[in-house]
Coordinates of C-alpha atoms in Angstrom, one line a residue:
X1271 CA 6.4 -4.5 -12.2
X1272 CA 10.3 -4.3 -12.5
X1273 CA 12.3 -1.3 -11.8
X1274 CA 15.9 -0.4 -12.6
X1275 CA 18.4 -1.7 -10.1
X1276 CA 19.3 0.5 -7.1
X1277 CA 22.4 2.8 -7.7
X1278 CA 25.2 1.8 -5.2
X1279 CA 28.3 3.9 -4.5
X1280 CA 31.1 3.5 -2.1
X1281 CA 31.9 6.1 0.6
X1282 CA 35.0 7.1 -1.4
X1283 CA 32.8 7.9 -4.3
X1284 CA 30.1 9.9 -2.4
X1285 CA 29.7 13.4 -3.8
X1286 CA 29.0 16.7 -2.1
X1287 CA 25.4 17.3 -1.1
X1288 CA 23.1 19.4 -3.2
X1289 CA 21.0 20.2 -0.2
X1290 CA 20.4 18.7 3.3
X1291 CA 17.1 16.9 2.1
X1292 CA 15.6 15.7 -1.1
X1293 CA 11.8 15.6 -1.2
X1294 CA 10.4 13.4 -4.1
X1295 CA 7.0 14.7 -4.9
X1296 CA 5.6 18.3 -4.9
X1297 CA 2.1 17.3 -3.7
X1298 CA 0.6 18.3 -0.3
X1299 CA 2.7 15.9 1.8
X1300 CA 5.8 17.1 0.0
X1301 CA 5.0 20.7 0.5
X1302 CA 4.1 20.1 4.2
X1303 CA 7.5 18.3 4.8
X1304 CA 9.4 20.9 2.9
X1305 CA 7.9 23.8 4.7
X1306 CA 8.5 22.1 8.2
X1307 CA 12.1 21.2 7.1
X1308 CA 13.0 24.8 6.2
X1309 CA 11.5 26.0 9.5
X1310 CA 13.7 23.6 11.4
X1311 CA 16.7 24.9 9.5
X1312 CA 17.2 22.4 6.7
X1313 CA 17.8 23.2 3.0
X1314 CA 15.6 21.2 0.7
X1315 CA 15.4 20.1 -2.9
X1316 CA 11.9 19.2 -4.2
X1317 CA 11.7 17.0 -7.2
X1318 CA 8.5 16.2 -9.2
X1319 CA 8.2 14.5 -12.6
X1320 CA 5.5 16.9 -13.6
X1321 CA 5.9 20.6 -14.4
X1322 CA 5.6 23.6 -12.2
X1323 CA 1.9 24.0 -13.1
X1324 CA 1.2 20.8 -11.1
X1325 CA 2.4 22.1 -7.8
X1326 CA 0.2 20.7 -5.2
X1327 CA -0.4 17.3 -6.9
X1328 CA -3.8 15.5 -6.3
X1329 CA -4.7 17.7 -3.4
X1330 CA -5.3 20.6 -5.8
X1331 CA -8.2 18.6 -7.4
X1332 CA -9.8 17.7 -4.1
X1333 CA -13.0 18.8 -2.5
X1334 CA -10.9 20.0 0.5
X1335 CA -12.5 18.0 3.2
X1336 CA -10.7 17.7 6.5
X1337 CA -11.6 15.4 9.4
X1338 CA -11.7 17.4 12.7
X1339 CA -13.0 16.2 16.0
X1340 CA -14.9 18.6 18.5
X1341 CA -14.4 21.6 16.4
X1342 CA -16.0 25.1 16.8
X1343 CA -17.8 24.3 13.5
X1344 CA -19.3 21.1 15.0
X1345 CA -20.2 22.7 18.2
X1346 CA -22.1 25.5 16.4
X1347 CA -24.1 23.0 14.5
X1348 CA -25.1 21.2 17.8
X1349 CA -22.8 18.2 17.1
X1350 CA -21.3 16.6 20.3
X1351 CA -18.0 15.0 19.4
X1352 CA -15.0 13.7 21.5
X1353 CA -11.7 12.1 21.0
X1354 CA -13.1 8.9 22.6
X1355 CA -15.9 8.7 20.1
X1356 CA -13.6 9.5 17.1
X1357 CA -11.1 6.7 18.3
X1358 CA -14.0 4.2 18.6
X1359 CA -15.2 5.1 15.1
X1360 CA -11.7 4.9 13.7
X1361 CA -10.9 1.4 15.2
X1362 CA -14.3 0.1 14.2
X1363 CA -13.6 1.4 10.6
X1364 CA -10.0 0.4 10.2
X1365 CA -10.4 -3.4 11.2
X1366 CA -6.7 -3.7 12.1
X1367 CA -6.0 -7.5 12.0
X1368 CA -2.5 -8.0 10.7
X1369 CA 0.9 -8.1 12.4
X1370 CA 2.1 -5.4 10.1
X1371 CA -0.7 -3.2 11.5
X1372 CA 1.4 -2.4 14.6
X1373 CA 2.7 0.9 13.1
X1374 CA -0.4 1.9 11.2
X1375 CA -2.3 1.6 14.5
X1376 CA 0.2 3.8 16.3
X1377 CA -0.2 6.4 13.5
X1378 CA -3.8 6.3 13.7
X1379 CA -3.8 6.9 17.4
X1380 CA -1.4 9.9 16.7
X1381 CA -3.6 11.1 14.0
X1382 CA -6.8 11.1 16.0
X1383 CA -4.9 12.9 18.8
X1384 CA -3.8 15.4 16.1
X1385 CA -7.5 15.8 14.6
X1386 CA -8.9 16.3 18.1
X1387 CA -6.1 18.6 19.3
X1388 CA -3.9 21.1 17.5
X1389 CA -4.9 20.3 13.9
X1390 CA -7.6 23.0 13.4
X1391 CA -5.8 25.7 15.4
X1392 CA -2.5 24.9 13.5
X1393 CA -4.3 25.2 10.1
X1394 CA -6.3 28.3 11.2
X1395 CA -3.0 30.0 12.1
X1396 CA -1.9 29.4 8.5
X1397 CA -5.0 31.2 7.2
X1398 CA -7.2 28.0 6.4
X1399 CA -10.8 28.6 7.0
X1400 CA -13.9 26.2 6.9
X1401 CA -17.4 26.2 5.4
X1402 CA -19.6 26.5 8.4
X1403 CA -21.9 23.4 7.7
X1404 CA -20.1 20.2 8.6
X1405 CA -20.6 17.3 6.3
X1406 CA -21.6 13.7 7.4
X1407 CA -19.5 11.3 5.3
X1408 CA -19.3 7.5 5.6
X1409 CA -22.3 7.2 7.8
X1410 CA -21.8 3.4 8.4
X1411 CA -25.2 2.0 9.3
X1412 CA -23.9 -0.8 11.4
X1413 CA -23.4 -1.1 15.2
X1414 CA -22.0 1.6 17.4
X1415 CA -18.6 -0.2 17.3
X1416 CA -18.7 -0.9 13.5
X1417 CA -17.6 1.2 10.5
X1418 CA -18.6 4.8 10.1
X1419 CA -18.7 8.3 11.5
X1420 CA -21.0 8.4 14.5
X1421 CA -21.4 12.3 13.8
X1422 CA -20.6 14.8 11.1
X1423 CA -16.8 15.5 10.9
X1424 CA -16.2 16.4 7.3
X1425 CA -15.1 20.1 7.3
X1426 CA -14.9 21.6 3.8
X1427 CA -12.1 24.1 3.4
X1428 CA -13.0 27.5 2.2
X1429 CA -11.2 27.3 -1.2
X1430 CA -11.4 23.5 -1.4
X1431 CA -8.2 21.7 -2.4
X1432 CA -6.4 24.8 -3.6
X1433 CA -7.3 26.5 -0.2
X1434 CA -5.5 23.6 1.6
X1435 CA -2.4 23.6 -0.7
X1436 CA -1.9 27.5 -0.9
X1437 CA -0.5 28.3 2.6
X1438 CA 2.1 25.4 2.3
X1439 CA 2.9 26.2 -1.4
X1440 CA 3.4 30.0 -0.2
X1441 CA 5.7 29.0 2.6
X1442 CA 7.9 26.9 0.3
X1443 CA 8.0 29.4 -2.4
X1444 CA 9.2 32.1 0.1
X1445 CA 11.8 29.7 1.2
X1446 CA 12.9 29.3 -2.5
X1447 CA 13.3 33.0 -2.7
X1448 CA 15.2 33.0 0.5
X1449 CA 17.7 30.4 -1.1
X1450 CA 16.5 27.4 1.3
X1451 CA 14.6 25.5 -1.2
X1452 CA 15.2 24.6 -4.8
X1453 CA 12.5 23.2 -7.1
X1454 CA 13.4 20.7 -9.9
X1455 CA 10.4 20.0 -11.9
X1456 CA 10.3 17.5 -14.8
X1457 CA 12.9 15.4 -12.8
X1458 CA 11.6 11.8 -12.7
X1459 CA 13.4 9.7 -10.0
X1460 CA 14.4 6.3 -11.3
X1461 CA 16.7 5.0 -8.4
X1462 CA 17.6 5.7 -4.9
X1463 CA 21.4 6.0 -4.4
X1464 CA 22.9 4.0 -1.6
X1465 CA 26.3 4.7 0.1
X1466 CA 27.4 1.9 2.4
X1467 CA 23.7 0.9 3.0
X1468 CA 22.5 4.5 3.5
X1469 CA 20.3 6.3 1.2
X1470 CA 22.2 9.4 0.2
X1471 CA 20.4 10.7 -3.0
X1472 CA 18.6 10.0 -6.1
X1473 CA 19.2 9.5 -9.8
X1474 CA 16.8 9.7 -12.7
X1475 CA 15.5 11.0 -16.0
X1476 CA 15.4 14.8 -16.9
X1477 CA 12.1 15.0 -18.9
X1478 CA 11.4 17.2 -21.8
X1479 CA 9.6 20.5 -20.8
X1480 CA 5.8 20.2 -21.3
X1481 CA 3.5 23.2 -20.9
X1482 CA 0.3 21.2 -20.9
X1483 CA -2.3 22.4 -18.4
X1484 CA -2.5 21.0 -14.9
X1485 CA -3.7 17.3 -14.8
X1486 CA -3.3 16.7 -18.5
X1487 CA -0.9 13.7 -19.2
X1488 CA 2.5 15.0 -20.2
X1489 CA 5.3 13.6 -22.4
X1490 CA 7.9 11.2 -21.1
X1491 CA 10.5 12.2 -23.7
X1492 CA 14.1 12.1 -22.1
X1493 CA 16.6 15.0 -22.3
X1494 CA 19.2 13.1 -20.2
X1495 CA 20.0 11.9 -16.7
X1496 CA 20.7 13.5 -13.3
X1497 CA 21.9 12.7 -9.9
X1498 CA 21.3 14.6 -6.6
X1499 CA 22.7 13.9 -3.1
X1500 CA 21.5 14.8 0.3
X1501 CA 21.8 13.6 3.8
X1502 CA 18.2 12.1 3.6
X1503 CA 15.4 11.5 1.1
X1504 CA 11.7 11.9 1.7
X1505 CA 9.3 10.0 -0.5
X1506 CA 6.1 11.9 -0.9
X1507 CA 5.2 10.7 -4.4
X1508 CA 1.5 9.5 -3.9
X1509 CA -0.1 6.3 -4.7
X1510 CA -1.2 4.1 -7.6
X1511 CA -4.6 5.4 -8.6
X1512 CA -3.7 6.5 -12.1
X1513 CA -2.0 3.2 -12.9
X1514 CA -4.8 0.6 -13.7
X1515 CA -2.2 -2.1 -14.1
X1516 CA -1.0 -1.8 -10.6
X1517 CA -4.5 -1.4 -9.3
X1518 CA -5.4 -4.6 -10.8
X1519 CA -2.2 -6.3 -9.8
X1520 CA -2.7 -5.4 -6.2
X1521 CA -6.5 -5.9 -6.3
X1522 CA -7.5 -7.8 -3.0
X1523 CA -8.6 -11.4 -3.3
X1524 CA -11.5 -10.8 -0.8
X1525 CA -13.1 -8.5 -3.6
X1526 CA -13.0 -11.1 -6.3
X1527 CA -11.5 -10.6 -9.8
X1528 CA -10.2 -7.1 -10.6
X1529 CA -12.6 -4.9 -12.6
X1530 CA -12.2 -4.8 -16.4
X1531 CA -13.5 -1.3 -16.6
X1532 CA -12.3 1.5 -14.4
X1533 CA -12.4 5.3 -14.5
X1534 CA -9.8 7.4 -12.8
X1535 CA -10.2 9.9 -10.1
X1536 CA -6.6 11.0 -10.3
X1537 CA -4.2 12.2 -13.1
X1538 CA -2.0 9.8 -15.0
X1539 CA 1.1 10.8 -13.1
X1540 CA -0.2 9.1 -9.9
X1541 CA 1.5 6.0 -11.2
X1542 CA 3.0 4.3 -8.0
X1543 CA 6.6 4.2 -9.5
X1544 CA 8.4 5.3 -6.3
X1545 CA 6.8 2.6 -4.2
X1546 CA 8.6 -0.1 -6.3
X1547 CA 11.8 2.0 -6.4
X1548 CA 11.9 2.2 -2.6
X1549 CA 11.1 -1.4 -2.2
X1550 CA 14.0 -2.3 -4.5
X1551 CA 16.2 -0.3 -2.2
X1552 CA 15.2 -2.2 0.9
X1553 CA 12.0 -0.5 2.1
X1554 CA 9.1 -2.6 3.3
X1555 CA 5.9 -2.1 1.4
X1556 CA 2.8 -3.4 3.3
X1557 CA -0.8 -3.7 2.9
X1558 CA -0.7 -3.1 -0.8
X1559 CA -4.1 -4.7 -1.2
X1560 CA -5.8 -2.1 0.7
X1561 CA -7.3 0.5 -1.4
X1562 CA -10.0 3.2 -1.4
X1563 CA -11.9 3.2 -4.8
X1564 CA -15.4 4.9 -5.0
X1565 CA -18.5 3.2 -6.3
X1566 CA -20.3 6.4 -7.4
X1567 CA -18.0 7.5 -10.3
X1568 CA -19.3 9.2 -13.5
X1569 CA -17.4 9.8 -16.7
X1570 CA -16.4 13.4 -16.9
X1571 CA -18.1 14.9 -20.0
X1572 CA -15.2 17.4 -20.2
X1573 CA -12.2 15.3 -19.3
X1574 CA -8.8 16.6 -18.2
X1575 CA -6.8 13.4 -17.8
X1576 CA -7.2 9.9 -19.4
X1577 CA -10.3 8.0 -18.2
X1578 CA -11.3 11.1 -16.1
X1579 CA -14.0 10.4 -13.6
X1580 CA -15.8 12.5 -11.0
X1581 CA -17.3 11.1 -7.8
X1582 CA -20.8 11.9 -6.8
X1583 CA -20.9 12.9 -3.1
X1584 CA -24.6 11.8 -2.5
X1585 CA -27.1 12.6 0.0
X1586 CA -29.1 9.4 1.4
X1587 CA -32.3 9.6 -0.6
X1588 CA -31.5 8.1 -4.0
X1589 CA -32.5 4.6 -4.7
X1590 CA -29.5 2.5 -5.4
X1591 CA -30.0 -0.5 -7.8
X1592 CA -27.6 -3.0 -9.3
X1593 CA -27.1 -3.6 -12.9
X1594 CA -30.2 -5.7 -13.2
X1595 CA -32.4 -3.3 -11.3
X1596 CA -32.4 -5.0 -7.8
X1597 CA -32.0 -2.9 -4.8
X1598 CA -28.6 -3.0 -2.9
X1599 CA -29.0 -4.5 0.5
X1600 CA -29.1 -2.5 3.7
X1601 CA -27.2 -0.5 4.9
X1602 CA -25.5 0.0 1.4
X1603 CA -27.3 3.3 1.0
X1604 CA -25.7 6.4 -0.7
X1605 CA -23.0 7.8 1.5
X1606 CA -22.9 5.0 4.1
X1607 CA -20.2 2.4 3.3
X1608 CA -18.0 2.8 0.3
X1609 CA -16.0 -0.3 0.7
X1610 CA -19.0 -2.5 1.8
X1611 CA -20.8 -1.4 -1.4
X1612 CA -17.7 -2.1 -3.6
X1613 CA -17.5 -5.6 -2.1
X1614 CA -21.2 -6.2 -2.8
X1615 CA -20.9 -4.9 -6.4
X1616 CA -18.1 -7.3 -7.1
X1617 CA -20.4 -10.3 -6.3
X1618 CA -23.1 -9.2 -8.7
X1619 CA -21.2 -10.2 -11.9
X1620 CA -21.4 -6.6 -13.1
X1621 CA -19.2 -3.6 -12.5
X1622 CA -21.7 -0.7 -12.5
X1623 CA -24.8 0.2 -10.6
X1624 CA -27.5 2.8 -10.9
X1625 CA -29.0 5.7 -8.8
X1626 CA -32.7 6.4 -9.5
X1627 CA -33.8 9.8 -8.1
X1628 CA -35.8 12.9 -8.9
X1629 CA -34.9 16.4 -9.9
X1630 CA -35.8 17.4 -6.3
X1631 CA -33.1 15.1 -5.0
X1632 CA -30.6 16.1 -7.6
X1633 CA -31.0 19.8 -6.6
X1634 CA -30.6 19.2 -2.8
X1635 CA -28.3 16.2 -2.6
X1636 CA -25.9 15.9 -5.6
X1637 CA -22.5 17.4 -5.0
X1638 CA -19.5 16.5 -7.1
X1639 CA -16.1 15.9 -5.7
X1640 CA -13.3 18.1 -7.0
X1641 CA -12.1 21.7 -6.8
X1642 CA -13.0 22.3 -10.4
X1643 CA -16.7 21.1 -9.9
X1644 CA -17.3 23.5 -7.0
X1645 CA -16.5 27.0 -8.4
X1646 CA -18.3 28.7 -5.5
X1647 CA -16.3 27.0 -2.7
X1648 CA -13.1 27.0 -4.8
X1649 CA -13.3 30.6 -5.8
X1650 CA -14.6 31.7 -2.3
X1651 CA -17.5 33.4 -4.1
X1652 CA -20.3 34.0 -1.5
X1653 CA -22.8 35.3 -4.1
X1654 CA -22.4 32.0 -6.2
X1655 CA -22.5 30.0 -3.0
X1656 CA -25.8 31.4 -1.9
X1657 CA -27.4 29.9 -5.0
X1658 CA -27.1 26.5 -3.4
X1659 CA -30.0 27.3 -1.3
X1660 CA -32.2 28.6 -4.2
X1661 CA -34.3 26.3 -6.5
X1662 CA -32.2 24.5 -9.1
X1663 CA -29.2 22.3 -9.1
X1664 CA -25.6 23.8 -9.0
X1665 CA -24.4 24.7 -12.5
X1666 CA -21.7 21.8 -12.7
X1667 CA -24.4 19.2 -11.7
X1668 CA -26.8 20.3 -14.3
X1669 CA -23.9 20.3 -16.9
X1670 CA -23.3 16.6 -16.1
X1671 CA -27.1 16.0 -16.2
X1672 CA -27.2 17.6 -19.6
X1673 CA -24.0 16.3 -21.2
X1674 CA -22.9 13.4 -19.0
X1675 CA -22.8 9.9 -20.8
X1676 CA -24.1 8.2 -17.5
X1677 CA -27.3 10.4 -17.1
X1678 CA -30.8 9.5 -18.2
X1679 CA -33.8 11.8 -17.8
X1680 CA -37.5 11.0 -18.5
X1681 CA -40.8 12.0 -17.4
X1682 CA -42.1 8.5 -16.8
X1683 CA -40.5 5.4 -15.2
X1684 CA -40.9 3.1 -18.4
X1685 CA -39.2 5.8 -20.5
X1686 CA -36.4 6.1 -17.9
X1687 CA -35.7 2.5 -17.8
X1688 CA -35.6 2.3 -21.6
X1689 CA -33.0 5.2 -21.7
X1690 CA -30.9 3.6 -18.9
X1691 CA -30.8 0.4 -20.9
X1692 CA -29.8 2.5 -23.9
X1693 CA -26.8 3.9 -22.0
X1694 CA -25.2 0.6 -21.5
X1695 CA -26.6 -1.1 -24.5
X1696 CA -26.9 -4.4 -22.6
X1697 CA -30.6 -4.3 -21.7
X1698 CA -30.1 -5.8 -18.3
X1699 CA -32.6 -3.6 -16.5
X1700 CA -36.0 -5.3 -16.3
X1701 CA -38.7 -2.8 -16.0
X1702 CA -40.9 -4.9 -13.7
X1703 CA -38.1 -5.3 -11.3
X1704 CA -37.3 -1.6 -11.2
X1705 CA -40.9 -0.6 -10.9
X1706 CA -41.5 -2.9 -7.9
X1707 CA -38.3 -1.4 -6.1
X1708 CA -39.6 2.2 -6.8
X1709 CA -43.2 1.5 -5.9
X1710 CA -42.4 -0.4 -2.7
X1711 CA -40.0 2.4 -1.6
X1712 CA -42.6 5.0 -2.4
X1713 CA -45.3 3.3 -0.5
X1714 CA -43.1 3.8 2.7
X1715 CA -43.2 7.4 2.2
X1716 CA -46.8 7.4 3.5
X1717 CA -46.0 5.2 6.5
X1718 CA -44.3 6.9 9.5
X1719 CA -43.7 3.4 11.0
X1720 CA -41.6 2.3 8.0
X1721 CA -39.5 -0.8 8.2
X1722 CA -37.3 0.5 5.3
X1723 CA -34.0 1.3 6.9
X1724 CA -33.1 3.8 4.1
X1725 CA -36.4 5.8 4.8
X1726 CA -35.5 5.7 8.5
X1727 CA -32.1 6.9 7.7
X1728 CA -33.0 9.9 5.5
X1729 CA -35.7 11.1 8.0
X1730 CA -33.2 10.8 10.8
X1731 CA -30.6 12.7 8.8
X1732 CA -32.9 15.8 8.6
X1733 CA -32.7 15.9 12.5
X1734 CA -29.2 17.4 11.7
X1735 CA -29.5 21.0 10.8
X1736 CA -26.7 20.8 8.2
X1737 CA -28.4 18.0 6.4
X1738 CA -31.9 19.7 6.5
X1739 CA -30.5 23.0 5.3
X1740 CA -28.4 22.0 2.3
X1741 CA -28.0 18.2 2.0
X1742 CA -31.0 16.1 2.3
X1743 CA -34.2 16.7 0.3
X1744 CA -37.5 16.5 2.1
X1745 CA -38.9 13.0 1.8
X1746 CA -41.2 12.3 -1.0
X1747 CA -42.2 9.7 -3.6
X1748 CA -40.0 9.1 -6.5
X1749 CA -43.1 8.9 -8.8
X1750 CA -44.4 12.2 -7.5
X1751 CA -44.7 14.2 -10.7
X1752 CA -44.1 17.4 -8.7
X1753 CA -40.6 16.3 -7.8
X1754 CA -39.7 15.2 -11.3
X1755 CA -38.4 14.7 -13.8
X1756 CA -37.0 11.1 -13.0
X1757 CA -33.3 10.7 -13.3
X1758 CA -31.2 7.5 -13.7
X1759 CA -27.4 7.7 -13.3
X1760 CA -25.0 4.9 -14.1
X1761 CA -22.2 4.6 -11.5
X1762 CA -18.9 3.4 -12.3
X1763 CA -15.9 2.2 -10.3
X1764 CA -13.5 5.1 -9.7
X1765 CA -10.0 4.7 -8.6
X1766 CA -8.7 7.1 -6.0
X1767 CA -6.5 6.2 -3.0
X1768 CA -3.9 3.7 -1.9
X1769 CA -4.4 2.8 1.8
X1770 CA -1.2 0.7 2.1
X1771 CA 2.4 1.9 1.4
X1772 CA 5.8 2.2 2.7
X1773 CA 6.1 1.1 6.4
X1774 CA 7.3 4.0 8.6
X1775 CA 7.8 4.6 12.4
X1776 CA 6.3 7.6 14.0
X1777 CA 9.3 9.7 12.9
X1778 CA 8.5 8.9 9.3
X1779 CA 11.7 6.7 8.9
X1780 CA 11.1 4.0 6.3
X1781 CA 11.5 0.5 7.7
X1782 CA 13.0 -2.7 6.3
X1783 CA 11.2 -6.0 6.5
X1784 CA 13.0 -6.8 9.7
X1785 CA 11.6 -3.7 11.3
X1786 CA 14.8 -1.8 11.4
X1787 CA 15.0 1.7 9.8
X1788 CA 16.5 2.0 6.3
X1789 CA 19.1 4.8 6.9
X1790 CA 18.5 8.0 5.2
X1791 CA 15.0 7.2 3.8
X1792 CA 11.8 8.7 5.0
X1793 CA 8.2 8.7 3.6
X1794 CA 4.9 10.6 4.0
X1795 CA 1.5 11.0 2.5
X1796 CA -0.2 8.3 0.4
X1797 CA 3.2 6.8 -0.4
X1798 CA 3.3 5.8 3.3
X1799 CA -0.3 4.7 3.5
X1800 CA -0.8 8.3 5.1
X1801 CA 1.4 6.9 8.0
X1802 CA 2.8 3.7 9.0
X1803 CA 2.0 1.9 5.8
X1804 CA -1.7 2.3 6.2
X1805 CA -3.1 4.2 9.2
X1806 CA -6.7 3.8 7.8
X1807 CA -6.6 -0.1 7.9
X1808 CA -9.2 -1.3 5.4
X1809 CA -11.5 1.8 5.3
X1810 CA -11.5 5.4 5.6
X1811 CA -13.7 7.8 7.7
X1812 CA -13.2 10.4 4.9
X1813 CA -11.5 13.8 5.3
X1814 CA -8.5 11.9 6.4
X1815 CA -6.5 11.9 3.3
X1816 CA -5.5 15.6 3.1
X1817 CA -5.0 15.8 6.9
X1818 CA -3.0 12.5 6.6
X1819 CA -0.7 14.2 4.1
X1820 CA -0.3 17.2 6.3
X1821 CA 0.4 15.3 9.5
X1822 CA 2.7 12.6 8.0
X1823 CA 4.7 15.3 6.1
X1824 CA 5.1 17.3 9.2
X1825 CA 6.0 14.3 11.4
X1826 CA 8.7 13.1 8.8
X1827 CA 10.3 16.5 8.7
X1828 CA 10.5 16.7 12.4
X1829 CA 11.7 13.1 12.8
X1830 CA 14.4 13.8 10.2
X1831 CA 15.5 17.2 11.8
X1832 CA 15.6 15.8 15.1

């Protein structure tokens, strides 16, 4: 993708600064950076190509999960965690194996220190609170030194994504009132301005006002151009998940050909433009082939943005089948290994898979990612939250079951398979293949000495109080009529996060290809691979994206101010 040439001015042409620092992107990383910069005595201009209604960016739409280590919530749930165990899990998950992983690894070490140290106390001091039951994401299923969380670490914020955004948005808004911050919405940056090799500002397009609701694709009609100058620029513009062209362009060879069909877990403005603009100015962009896309995506029956998809956050009981009805190999069970599952799917010749489950599993194990899909947690509504322990699925889940294009419901297995084939129109599911997988799995329910690792895993999961209480259904046969009806769900590939990005040192300074800092340019959040150009390596332990935005935004501010 080509971008406009970098603006270059001489020292004699340099103009007076509009503020000390320009932050490009009003998402969570940008708000974290801006609030810290103000605390450290800097004046800040925050730019965003979207309108004021989109303050908080992608984080607003998130489930609000945060990775914490040895927290009070964990200890109350009987979970023994430690910095050493978390680091073992991180290294086994990341798989750092490239020369350019030097800085990402340093960022990962610093982040695990943060997550097992001051992170919770810092957030708690800002008013952030957590749901008491800690979730167990990315369970791995390999060896102790392999991928996955050895213990539950996924802390759901009370208020979900908006609850994470709110304290930082509030602080920056107060700084705006105090004259220390100015917001410039509908300002799309097209160039970084250089003065004698130093980044001294930005130029771009002033976009026409658009009052569309948050997340809705907005007009790109131009009203003119702008230039702004500062002593430094911090890029916090996010990743590429809303730009399918860039996703396919950067698709890793190890995963085969790029998917022809994708759905989007992020709004259209998550377009990756600033990555190319910074690279054109001399920034080093690394690990661009490392991505985090989900395999359990469903089409939103009530979409907000183009190709809007929602991720199912599954418990471990659903039977996972490929497009032809064959069971996915161990340990590719629901909630165990996102990237490993994606890698397997791309070898099957088809880009979708299926869950087969019961109403009993749906009610206990189906959660939907996203603040708008969890009105009880997002709205901090205790009465509504208590309904989760009562019979019946949460309202948003039932709405997808009723209206979703990917859902089939039937009383019998032959009827279910016929409806599942009707969803795709391809007729790839062979009834005898599906029946054999279901019946073999069901037979293991009567065998306490099972050889089925998924059955072992779901029984083991119920040893954890949190899973037994609200996350994992009691083991039962799929063909048990008392647990029905039967449900089939087509699962699509859902774009979400960019794991690579602008290479930065631990002060958030953007580096050139030769390893030297590009003067005046900093980066944080997803644009920086959440730190260093990819602190997650190849895989994520989950709950580390929002926290990565907060930590890297704060680090960049401190590095700049220092």
